[in-house]
XYZ file of C-alpha atoms in Angstrom:
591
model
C 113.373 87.508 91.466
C 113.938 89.475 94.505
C 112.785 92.771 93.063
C 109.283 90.983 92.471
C 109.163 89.775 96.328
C 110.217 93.377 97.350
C 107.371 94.602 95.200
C 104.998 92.036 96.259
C 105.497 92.752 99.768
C 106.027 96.455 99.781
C 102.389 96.924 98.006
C 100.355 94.866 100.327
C 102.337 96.858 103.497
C 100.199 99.844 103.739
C 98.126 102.470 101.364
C 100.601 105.306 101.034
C 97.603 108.497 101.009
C 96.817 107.924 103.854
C 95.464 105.383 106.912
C 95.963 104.707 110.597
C 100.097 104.283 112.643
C 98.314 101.469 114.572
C 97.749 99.325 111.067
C 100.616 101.306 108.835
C 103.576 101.902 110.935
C 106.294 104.496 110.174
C 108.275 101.357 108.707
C 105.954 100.419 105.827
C 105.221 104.198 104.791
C 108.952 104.700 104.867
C 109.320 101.502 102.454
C 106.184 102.592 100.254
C 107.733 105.545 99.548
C 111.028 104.703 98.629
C 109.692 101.796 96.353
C 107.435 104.188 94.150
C 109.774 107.058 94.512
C 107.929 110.110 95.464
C 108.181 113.787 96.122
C 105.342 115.313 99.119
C 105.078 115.732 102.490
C 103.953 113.047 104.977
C 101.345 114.956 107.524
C 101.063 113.172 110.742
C 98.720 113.652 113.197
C 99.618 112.316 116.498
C 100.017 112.932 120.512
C 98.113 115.919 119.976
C 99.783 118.025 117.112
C 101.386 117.479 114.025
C 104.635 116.349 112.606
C 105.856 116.140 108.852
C 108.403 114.209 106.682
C 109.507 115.291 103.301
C 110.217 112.832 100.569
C 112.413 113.428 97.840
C 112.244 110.723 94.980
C 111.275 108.254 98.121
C 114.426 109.643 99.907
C 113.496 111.158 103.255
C 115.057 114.707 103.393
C 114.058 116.167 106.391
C 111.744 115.928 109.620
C 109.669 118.562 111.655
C 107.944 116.586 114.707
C 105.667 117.817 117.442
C 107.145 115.946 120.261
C 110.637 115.271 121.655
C 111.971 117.813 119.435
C 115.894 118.808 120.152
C 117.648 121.538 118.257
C 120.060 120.423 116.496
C 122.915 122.325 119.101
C 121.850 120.065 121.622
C 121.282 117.675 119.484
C 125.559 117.664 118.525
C 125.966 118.144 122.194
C 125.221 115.138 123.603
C 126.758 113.188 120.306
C 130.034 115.299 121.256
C 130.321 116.902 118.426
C 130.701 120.119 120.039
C 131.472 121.099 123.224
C 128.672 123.866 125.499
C 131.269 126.862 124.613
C 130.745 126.310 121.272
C 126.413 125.840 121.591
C 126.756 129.359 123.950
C 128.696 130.741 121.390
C 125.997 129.541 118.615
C 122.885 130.976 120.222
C 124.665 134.189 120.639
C 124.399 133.943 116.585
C 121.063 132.440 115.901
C 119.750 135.648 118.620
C 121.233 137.559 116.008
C 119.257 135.905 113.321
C 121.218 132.974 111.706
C 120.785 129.664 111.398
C 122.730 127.602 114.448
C 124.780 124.881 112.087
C 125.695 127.920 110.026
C 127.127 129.537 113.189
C 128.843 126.757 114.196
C 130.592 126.711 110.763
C 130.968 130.183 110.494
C 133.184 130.012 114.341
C 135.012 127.249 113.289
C 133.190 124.291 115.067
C 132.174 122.291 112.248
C 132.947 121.691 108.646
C 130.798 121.934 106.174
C 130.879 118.635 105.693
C 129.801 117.787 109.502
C 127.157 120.021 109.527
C 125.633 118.403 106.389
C 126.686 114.932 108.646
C 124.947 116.266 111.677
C 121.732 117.510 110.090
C 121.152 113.980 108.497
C 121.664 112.327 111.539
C 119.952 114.793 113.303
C 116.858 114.936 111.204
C 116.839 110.753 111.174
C 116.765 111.029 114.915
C 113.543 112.561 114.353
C 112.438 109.449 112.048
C 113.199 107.268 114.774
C 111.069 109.164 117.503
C 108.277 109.186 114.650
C 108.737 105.094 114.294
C 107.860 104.874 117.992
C 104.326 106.203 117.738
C 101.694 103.634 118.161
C 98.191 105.297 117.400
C 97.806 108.252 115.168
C 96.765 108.978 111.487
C 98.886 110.077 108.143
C 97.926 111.270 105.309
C 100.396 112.156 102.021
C 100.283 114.995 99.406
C 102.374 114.931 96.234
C 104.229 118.341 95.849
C 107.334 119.248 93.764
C 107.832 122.704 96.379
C 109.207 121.562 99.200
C 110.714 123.550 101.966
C 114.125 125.205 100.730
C 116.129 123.885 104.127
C 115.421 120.187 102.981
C 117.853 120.917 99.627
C 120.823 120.751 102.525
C 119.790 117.296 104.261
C 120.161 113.561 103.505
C 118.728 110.670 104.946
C 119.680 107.794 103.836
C 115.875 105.690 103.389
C 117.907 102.232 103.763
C 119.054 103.217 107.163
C 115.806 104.795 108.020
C 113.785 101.655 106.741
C 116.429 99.462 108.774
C 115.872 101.760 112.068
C 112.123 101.969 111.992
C 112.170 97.871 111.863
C 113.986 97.220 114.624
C 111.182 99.428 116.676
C 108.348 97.389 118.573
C 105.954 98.871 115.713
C 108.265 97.759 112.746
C 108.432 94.123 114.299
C 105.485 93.156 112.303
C 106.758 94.761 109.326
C 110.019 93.021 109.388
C 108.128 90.145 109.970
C 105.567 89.815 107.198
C 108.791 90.769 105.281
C 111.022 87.307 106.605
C 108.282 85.208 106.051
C 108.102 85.487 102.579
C 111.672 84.340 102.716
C 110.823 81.532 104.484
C 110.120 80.006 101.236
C 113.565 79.571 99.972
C 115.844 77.199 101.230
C 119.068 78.902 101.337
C 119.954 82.712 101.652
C 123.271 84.517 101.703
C 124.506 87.874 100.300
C 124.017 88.484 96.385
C 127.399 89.397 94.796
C 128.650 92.406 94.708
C 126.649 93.351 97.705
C 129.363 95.506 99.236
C 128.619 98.260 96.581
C 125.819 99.011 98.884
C 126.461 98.333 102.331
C 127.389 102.436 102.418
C 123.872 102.944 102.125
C 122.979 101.035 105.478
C 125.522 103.041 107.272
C 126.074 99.656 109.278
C 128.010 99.933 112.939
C 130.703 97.850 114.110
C 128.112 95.335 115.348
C 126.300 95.342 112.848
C 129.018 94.827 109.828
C 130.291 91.870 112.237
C 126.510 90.158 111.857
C 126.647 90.713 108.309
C 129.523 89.455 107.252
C 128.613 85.745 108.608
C 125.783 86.347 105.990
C 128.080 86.227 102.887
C 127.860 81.583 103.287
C 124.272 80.701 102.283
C 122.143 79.528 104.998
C 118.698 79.015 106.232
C 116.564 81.914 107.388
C 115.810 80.491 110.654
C 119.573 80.008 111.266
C 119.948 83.279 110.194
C 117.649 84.824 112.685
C 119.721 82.467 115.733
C 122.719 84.154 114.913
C 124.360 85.925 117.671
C 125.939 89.485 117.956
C 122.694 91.501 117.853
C 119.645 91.917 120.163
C 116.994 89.441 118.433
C 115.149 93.002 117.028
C 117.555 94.226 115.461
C 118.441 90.741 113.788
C 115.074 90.481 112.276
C 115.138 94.033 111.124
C 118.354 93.817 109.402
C 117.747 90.401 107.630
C 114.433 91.823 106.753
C 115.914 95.451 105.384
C 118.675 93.035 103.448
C 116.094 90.839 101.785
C 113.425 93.481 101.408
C 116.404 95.928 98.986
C 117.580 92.442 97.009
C 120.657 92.386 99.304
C 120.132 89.514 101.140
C 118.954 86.687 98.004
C 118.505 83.303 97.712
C 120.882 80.372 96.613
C 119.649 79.628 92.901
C 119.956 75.819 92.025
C 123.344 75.713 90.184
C 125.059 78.299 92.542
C 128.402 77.251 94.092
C 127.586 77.576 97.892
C 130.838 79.226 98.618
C 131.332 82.550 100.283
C 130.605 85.922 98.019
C 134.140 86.837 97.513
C 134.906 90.518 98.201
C 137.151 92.827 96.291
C 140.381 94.764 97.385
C 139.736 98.621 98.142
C 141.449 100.791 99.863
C 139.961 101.664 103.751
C 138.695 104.857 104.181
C 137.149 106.739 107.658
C 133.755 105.503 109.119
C 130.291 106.955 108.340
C 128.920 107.885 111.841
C 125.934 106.752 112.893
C 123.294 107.296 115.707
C 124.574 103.764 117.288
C 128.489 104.122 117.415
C 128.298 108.271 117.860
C 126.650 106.717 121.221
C 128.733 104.319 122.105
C 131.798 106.664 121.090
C 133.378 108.558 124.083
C 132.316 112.308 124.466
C 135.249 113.798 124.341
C 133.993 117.685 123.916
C 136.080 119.700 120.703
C 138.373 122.106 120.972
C 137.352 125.807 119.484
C 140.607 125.631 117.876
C 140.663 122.123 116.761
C 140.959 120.378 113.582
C 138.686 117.779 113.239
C 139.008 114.719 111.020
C 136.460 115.174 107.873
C 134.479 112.166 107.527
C 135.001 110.228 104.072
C 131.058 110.637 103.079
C 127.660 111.934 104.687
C 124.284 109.806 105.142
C 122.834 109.082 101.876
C 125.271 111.146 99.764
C 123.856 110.042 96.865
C 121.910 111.801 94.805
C 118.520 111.103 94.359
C 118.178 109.805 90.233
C 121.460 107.957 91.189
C 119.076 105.513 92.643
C 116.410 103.623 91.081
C 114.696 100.412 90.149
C 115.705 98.824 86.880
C 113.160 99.084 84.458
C 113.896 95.642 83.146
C 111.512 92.771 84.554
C 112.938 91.074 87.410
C 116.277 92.865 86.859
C 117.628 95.383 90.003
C 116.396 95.872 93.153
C 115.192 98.420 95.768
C 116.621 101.555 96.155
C 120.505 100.149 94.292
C 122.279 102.249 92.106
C 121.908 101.700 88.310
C 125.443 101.553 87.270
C 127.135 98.809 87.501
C 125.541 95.202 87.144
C 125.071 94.016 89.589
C 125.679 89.926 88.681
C 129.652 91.166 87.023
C 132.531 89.189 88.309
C 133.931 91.106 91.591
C 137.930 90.799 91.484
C 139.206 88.654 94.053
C 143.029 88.465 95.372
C 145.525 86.614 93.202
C 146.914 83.153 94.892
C 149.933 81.385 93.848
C 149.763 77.943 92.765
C 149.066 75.381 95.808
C 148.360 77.957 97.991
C 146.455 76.690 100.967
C 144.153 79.263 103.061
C 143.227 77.814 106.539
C 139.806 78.377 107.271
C 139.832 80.665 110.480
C 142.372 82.933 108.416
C 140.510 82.554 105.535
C 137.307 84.005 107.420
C 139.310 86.734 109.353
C 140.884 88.095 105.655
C 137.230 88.196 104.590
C 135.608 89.907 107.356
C 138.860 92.448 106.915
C 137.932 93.097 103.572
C 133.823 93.463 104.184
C 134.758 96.577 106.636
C 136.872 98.034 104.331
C 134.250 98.229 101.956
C 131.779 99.416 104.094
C 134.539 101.941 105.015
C 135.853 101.090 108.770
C 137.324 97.972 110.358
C 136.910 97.139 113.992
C 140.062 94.947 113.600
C 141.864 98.697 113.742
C 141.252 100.097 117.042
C 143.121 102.621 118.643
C 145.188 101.878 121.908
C 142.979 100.897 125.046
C 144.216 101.188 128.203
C 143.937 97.460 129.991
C 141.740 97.329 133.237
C 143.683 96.349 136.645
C 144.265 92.640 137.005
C 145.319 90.353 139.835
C 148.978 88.800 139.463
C 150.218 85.843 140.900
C 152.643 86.176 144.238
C 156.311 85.695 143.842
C 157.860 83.294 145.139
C 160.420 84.920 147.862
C 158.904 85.501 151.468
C 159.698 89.167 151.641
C 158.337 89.855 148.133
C 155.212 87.274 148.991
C 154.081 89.712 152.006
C 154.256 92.526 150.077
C 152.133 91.272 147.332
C 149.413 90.087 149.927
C 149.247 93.823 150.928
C 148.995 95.368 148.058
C 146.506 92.818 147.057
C 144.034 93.634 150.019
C 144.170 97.409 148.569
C 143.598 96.140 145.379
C 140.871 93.806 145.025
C 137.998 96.320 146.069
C 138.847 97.794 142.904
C 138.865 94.739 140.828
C 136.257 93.206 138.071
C 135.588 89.682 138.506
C 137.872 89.121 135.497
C 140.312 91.268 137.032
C 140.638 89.269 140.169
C 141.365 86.168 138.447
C 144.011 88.332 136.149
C 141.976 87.665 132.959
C 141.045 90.133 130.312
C 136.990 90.815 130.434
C 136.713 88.923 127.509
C 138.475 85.502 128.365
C 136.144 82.178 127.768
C 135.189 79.443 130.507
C 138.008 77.161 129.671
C 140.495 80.664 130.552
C 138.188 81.514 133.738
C 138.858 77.805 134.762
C 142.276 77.011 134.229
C 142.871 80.615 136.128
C 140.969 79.703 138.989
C 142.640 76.424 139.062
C 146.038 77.325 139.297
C 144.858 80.331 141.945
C 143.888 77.926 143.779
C 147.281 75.634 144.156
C 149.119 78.805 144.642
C 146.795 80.770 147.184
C 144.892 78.862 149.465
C 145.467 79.436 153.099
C 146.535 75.546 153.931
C 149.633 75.916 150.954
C 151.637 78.432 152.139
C 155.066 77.602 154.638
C 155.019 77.796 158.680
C 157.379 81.067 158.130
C 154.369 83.199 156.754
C 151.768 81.903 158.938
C 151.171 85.167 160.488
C 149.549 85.902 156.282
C 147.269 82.799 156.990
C 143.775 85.318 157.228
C 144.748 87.800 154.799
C 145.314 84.870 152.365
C 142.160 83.972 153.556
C 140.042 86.944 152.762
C 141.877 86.923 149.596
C 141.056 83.384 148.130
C 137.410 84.369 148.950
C 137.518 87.000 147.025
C 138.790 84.851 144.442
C 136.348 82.081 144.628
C 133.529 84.551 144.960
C 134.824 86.121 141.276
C 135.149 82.258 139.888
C 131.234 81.990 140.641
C 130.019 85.250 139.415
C 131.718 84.414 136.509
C 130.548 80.707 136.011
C 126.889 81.643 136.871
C 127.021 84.729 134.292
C 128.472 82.610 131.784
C 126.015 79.921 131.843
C 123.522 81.911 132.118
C 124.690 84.057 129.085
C 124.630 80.531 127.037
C 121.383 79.285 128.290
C 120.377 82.966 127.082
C 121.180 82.555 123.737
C 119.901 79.295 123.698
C 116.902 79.644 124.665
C 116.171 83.051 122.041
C 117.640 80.556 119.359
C 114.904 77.963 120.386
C 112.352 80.573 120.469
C 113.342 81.720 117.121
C 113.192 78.412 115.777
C 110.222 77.725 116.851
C 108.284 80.831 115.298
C 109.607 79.856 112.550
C 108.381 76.673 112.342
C 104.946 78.034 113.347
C 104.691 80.736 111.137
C 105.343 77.968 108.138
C 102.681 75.685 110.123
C 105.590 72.965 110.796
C 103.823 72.304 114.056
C 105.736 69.199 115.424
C 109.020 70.848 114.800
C 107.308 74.591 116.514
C 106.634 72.207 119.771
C 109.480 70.424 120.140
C 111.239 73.705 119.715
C 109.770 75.419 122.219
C 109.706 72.151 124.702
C 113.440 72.724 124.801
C 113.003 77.043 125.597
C 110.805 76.062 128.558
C 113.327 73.617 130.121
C 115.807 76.988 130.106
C 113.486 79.511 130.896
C 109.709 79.419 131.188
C 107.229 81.936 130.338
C 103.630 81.859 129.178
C 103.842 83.068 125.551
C 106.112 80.121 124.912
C 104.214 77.955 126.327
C 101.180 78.599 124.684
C 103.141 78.543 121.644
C 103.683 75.180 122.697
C 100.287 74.489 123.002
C 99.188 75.639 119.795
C 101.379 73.887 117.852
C 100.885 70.502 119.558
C 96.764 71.221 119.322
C 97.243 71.866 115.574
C 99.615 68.762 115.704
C 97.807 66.081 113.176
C 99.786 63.511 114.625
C 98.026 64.839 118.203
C 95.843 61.724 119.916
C 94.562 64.491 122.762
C 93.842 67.791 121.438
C 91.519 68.326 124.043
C 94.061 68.429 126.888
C 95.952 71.698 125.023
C 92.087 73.233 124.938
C 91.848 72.662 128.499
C 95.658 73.510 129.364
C 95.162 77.127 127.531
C 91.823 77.855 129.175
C 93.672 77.317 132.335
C 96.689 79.407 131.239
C 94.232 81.991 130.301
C 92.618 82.103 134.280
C 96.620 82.390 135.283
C 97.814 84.883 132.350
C 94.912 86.975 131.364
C 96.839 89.219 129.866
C 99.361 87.516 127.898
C 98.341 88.471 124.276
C 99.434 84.666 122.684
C 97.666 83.391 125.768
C 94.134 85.489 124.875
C 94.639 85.094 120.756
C 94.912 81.613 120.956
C 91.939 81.004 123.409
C 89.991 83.103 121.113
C 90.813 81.174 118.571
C 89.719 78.022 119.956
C 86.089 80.234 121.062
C 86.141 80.993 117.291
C 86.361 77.184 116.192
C 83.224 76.580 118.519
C 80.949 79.506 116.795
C 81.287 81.292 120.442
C 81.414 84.769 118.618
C 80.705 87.014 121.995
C 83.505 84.953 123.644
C 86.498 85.435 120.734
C 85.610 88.756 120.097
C 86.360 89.645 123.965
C 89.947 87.732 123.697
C 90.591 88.941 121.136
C 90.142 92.448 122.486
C 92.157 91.452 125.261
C 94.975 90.505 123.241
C 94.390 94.133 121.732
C 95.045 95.376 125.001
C 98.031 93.394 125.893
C 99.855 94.326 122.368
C 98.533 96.820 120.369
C 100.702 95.682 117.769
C 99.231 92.135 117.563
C 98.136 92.100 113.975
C 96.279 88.439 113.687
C 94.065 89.736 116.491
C 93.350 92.525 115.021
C 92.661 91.057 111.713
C 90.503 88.419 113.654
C 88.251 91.079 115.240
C 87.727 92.760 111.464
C 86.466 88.675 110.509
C 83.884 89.103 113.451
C 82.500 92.122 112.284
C 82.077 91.444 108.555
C 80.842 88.927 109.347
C 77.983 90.194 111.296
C 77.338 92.814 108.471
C 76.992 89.859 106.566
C 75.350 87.056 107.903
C 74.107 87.727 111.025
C 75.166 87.035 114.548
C 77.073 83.726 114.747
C 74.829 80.648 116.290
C 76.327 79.330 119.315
C-alpha cells in the first residue's frame, strides 16, 4: 500500500529529463531519481553557470556547483575536523599535485574512514546549497561513465531527500506529499522501521521527534508535535511516509507502540546538523581520533531496491529481511508491571541505540553559575550579600533564581517564592540594617529574572500554540473541512495575528456552506487586500473570488502578485496556466 502512494506521488512530482527549479525543485528530482533508480548526470543551469549531480542507481554520489563552492579543507575546518595547521600543511601537498583529503590522510589527520565521512557530507552540503535555488533549468542524461572521483563518495538519497524538504522550495513538495496522507486516519511507524533509520542519518533532535511517532496518530497531530521547527516537521513526516516508513494503522492492527529490539549501541553517524552544533574543538596532528561506526549511505547501491512484488517493499529499503517479521522484544517475568513514563523512556533508549547514538549518554557538562540562598548566621549573611553583588552581573535569569536553564514554571515559581520570604529588604533583623539597599538591589535583580522568565515562558507556550492552531487549520483546509479550518485559525489570531491567517480565516468561512453572509468575507478580503497587497494568501484568494466573477484581467493580476510575493506559491501559479489555456481556447473571458 504505501509503495503505491510513494509511486503515485513521486511520478506526478516532476518530469525527470528535464524542466524548470521554479516548478521541479531539487526535492522532487532528488526523489524521481531515487524511485526509478538511475545512473547520469543532472546538468543545472542556474545563477549564471552550471552545476552537476551524479546519480548512481538513484543514489547521489557526488556534486560540482557553480556557486558557494568550499573545498573540502575548509569545508572540515569549520566542522572541526581539522585544525588550520593541518589545512596549511594540506595545500603544501595538493601544490605539489595531490588530492587534499588524500594529504590529510597521508599526514595523519584523517582516517580513511573520515575522509570517505567528510567527502559525503561535504558533497551533500553541496545538495543543500543546490535545494536553495529558486529559478533555473535542469536537464538529465543517462550515462554508465561517470567521473572516477564519484566511486569514493556516498550520499545517502534519504537524507538528501529529507534535507532538500525542509528548504522553502521543498515545502511544497513535502506538502503535496502529507496530503495524500491525509486520507488515512491513523499513522505511526511500520515495524521494523529501525532497520532503516541509519539511512536518515537522524540528529539528536530529530531521533527524539521520531520516536513519539512509533503510537499511531493523526497526521495533523503529527505535524503539532513539538521538538522541531514546523519545516523540518513536515519534511521529516513527509520523507517517512514518502520511503513506506511512516504507514498507516490497518483495521485489525493493535494500536500499541512498534516494539523495538535489543542491539548493542554503537558511535553516532555525523551529520551536517550535530557536526554544527558540536563544539570545535580543533585536532591534534598527533591525535587519535575515534573512527566513526559507519559513513553516509554505506550501503551499496543493488543493496537497495524496490520489491518487485505488487504492493510489497518500499522506497529506497533494503531487500533482505521482511520487512512485516516479528522484531524480538525483551523478555518480562510473569506480572510484571511497566509504568508508563518508564515504559516510554526504555523505548526511546532503545530507538537511539538502533539508530546508533543516545542523547540519554552525554558526557559531563559543566553546570552554569547559580544564585544560593544566604545562610542563616549574620557574619556569614554579609558575606553572601557581597559576593552576590559581584555575582549577579554574571548570572542567567535561571541562574539568579538558582535553577538549572531548563527548570519549568511551577520550579521558576516556587523559587521565586521562597526568594522572596528569605530576601526582601523589610525581612531581615535591625542588626543588618546597614545590608537594607544592597538587599535591595539584589531582590530586583531577582524579580526582574522572575519576569523575564514568566514572559518568555508564556510566550514560548502561546508560540507553540498558536503554530499548532495554524497547522491544524491547513489541514483542515487542505481536506476542505472549512468550519473546522476557521475555527482553527479564530483561536491563532486571538495569540498572534497576521494577515495570511486571517485570510485563511476568511476563506474557509466564505467556502463555509453553513455561511448566511458570504458577502461580508468578499468585502473583508478586498479590504485586507488595500492593507496587505502583498501578502500572497491575501492576493490568491482575492483572485480567486475575481475568478468566480469571470473578471479574467483582474485574477490574472493577483494572481501575479501572489507570484511576486512567493515564488513558490504553486495554486497561483497553476491558476495563471487556467487563464491562459483558456484564452487559447475560448477566447477572452466575458466580464
Amino acid at each position: 500500500m504505501a509503495q503505491a502512494n510513494i509511486r503515485r506521488v513521486s511520478r506526478a512530482l516532476c518530469d525527470l529529463n528535464s524542466g524548470d527549479l521554479s516548478a521541479s525543485p531539487l526535492a522532487a528530482i532528488l526523489i524521481e531519481a531515487l524511485r526509478i533508480r538511475v545512473t547520469g548526470e543532472l546538468h543545472i543551469e542556474a545563477n549564471g553557470g552550471i552545476s552537476r549531480v551524479y546519480f548512481r542507481n538513484g543514489q547521489p554520489c557526488g556534486a560540482e556547483i557553480f556557486f558557494r563552492f568550499k573545498p573540502l579543507g575548509q569545508f572540515l575546518l569549520e566542522q572541526g575536523w581539522i585544525d588550520i595547521r593541518a589545512l596549511e600543511r594540506s595545500l603544501v601537498a595538493v601544490a605539489d599535485g595531490r588530492k587534499q583529503g588524500e594529504a590529510l590522510v597521508a599526514l595523519g589527520f584523517l582516517t580513511e574512514e573520515q575522509l570517505r565521512t567528510g567527502l559525503a557530507l561535504h558533497h551533500l552540503s553541496h545538495l543543500r546549497s543546490l535545494a536553495r535555488l529558486t529559478e533555473g533549468t535542469y536537464t538529465f542524461t543517462h550515462r554508465e561513465d561517470l567521473p572516477s572521483w564519484t566511486d569514493e563518495i556516498r550520499i545517502s538519497a534519504h537524507r538528501a531527500i529529507l534535507d532538500a524538504l525542509a528548504m522553502p522550495t521543498g515545502a511544497p513538495v513535502a506538502r503535496r506529499i502529507l496530503r495524500a496522507g491525509m486520507k488515512h486516519p491513523r499513522l505511526r511507524l511500520r515495524p521494523g522501521w529501525e532497520r532503516y533509520a541509519g539511512y536518515f542519518q537522524f540528529d539528536e533532535a530529530e531521533g527524539l521527534f521520531v520516536a513519539k511517532l512509533s503510537e499511531p496518530r493523526p497526521l495533523a497531530e503529527i505535524l503539532a508535535l513539538s521538538g522541531l521547527d514546523l519545516p523540518q516537521v513536515y519534511a521529516l513526516s513527509a520523507a517517512l511516509y514518502l520511503m513506506g516508513v511512516l504507514a498507516p494503522v490497518e483495521e485489525g492492527d493493535p494500536l500499541s507502540r512498534t516494539p523495538v529490539p535489543e542491539v548493542t549501541p554503537g558511535p553516532a553517524t555525523p551529520t551536517p546538523r550535530s557536526l554544527s552544533s558540536e563544539s570545535t574543538t580543533t585536532v591534534a596532528p598527533d591525535a587519535k581520533t575515534p573512527k566513526l561506526s559507519r559513513e553516509p549511505g554505506s550501503f551499496t547501491p543493488g543493496s537497495t531496491g524496490a520489491s518487485g512484488s505488487e504492493g510489497g517493499g518500499t522506497l529506497g529499503e533494503p531487500s533482505v529481511a521482511s520487512p512485516d517479521e516479528p522484531t524480538p522484544t525483551r523478555p518480562r517475568t510473569a506480572g510484571e508491571a511497566t509504568p508508563v513514563g518508564e515504559r516510554r523512556l526504555r523505548m526511546m533508549r532503545r530507538a537511539f541505540q538502533a539508530i546508533g547514538g543516545s542523547p540519554f549518554a552525554r558526557g559531563p557538562m559543566q553546570d552554569s553559575p547559580r544564585l544560593k540562598l544566604p545562610p542563616g548566621e549574620p557574619a556569614l549573611f554579609e558575606k553572601w550579600v557581597k559576593e552576590t553583588l559581584e555575582l549577579l552581573p554574571r548570572l542567567s535569569p535561571h541562574g539568579k533564581l538558582g535553577l538549572l536553564e531548563d527548570a519549568t514554571p511551577e520550579e521558576v515559581r516556587r523559587a521565586y517564592l521562597l526568594a522572596a520570604k528569605r530576601l526582601h529588604p523589610d525581612s531581615i533583623p535591625p542588626e543588618l540594617d546597614h545590608l537594607r539597599a544592597d538587599l535591595r538591589k539584589i531582590f530586583a535583580a531577582l524579580s526582574e529574572a522572575y519576569e523575564t522568565l514568566r514572559t518568555g515562558q508564556r510566550h514560548l507556550a502561546d508560540e507553540r500554540r498558536w503554530e499548532k492552531l495554524r497547522a491544524e487549520g491547513l489541514a483542515a483546509l487542505a481536506e476542505c473541512q472549512w468550519a473546522e479550518a476557521h475555527r482553527a485559525f479564530e483561536a491563532a489570531l486571538q495569540i498572534r495575528d497576521t494577515p495570511e491567517l486571517r485570510a485563511h480565516s476568511l476563506w474557509a468561512a466564505y467556502n463555509d456552506p453553513d455561511n448566511r453572509e458570504p458577502q461580508r468575507q468578499r468585502r473583508e478580503l478586498e479590504a485586507l487586500y488595500h492593507a496587505f497587497p502583498d501578502c500572497d494568501a491575501v492576493c490568491y484568494y482575492t483572485g480567486a473570488l475575481a475568478r468566480l466573477d469571470g473578471d479574467a484581467d483582474l485574477a490574472e493580476r493577483r494572481f501575479r502578485a501572489a507570484l511576486a510575493s512567493n515564488p513558490h506559491h504553486r495554486e497561483a501559479r497553476q491558476e495563471l496556466r487556467l487563464l491562459e489555456i483558456r484564452r487559447m481556447t475560448m477566447g477572452p473571458a466575458r466580464k
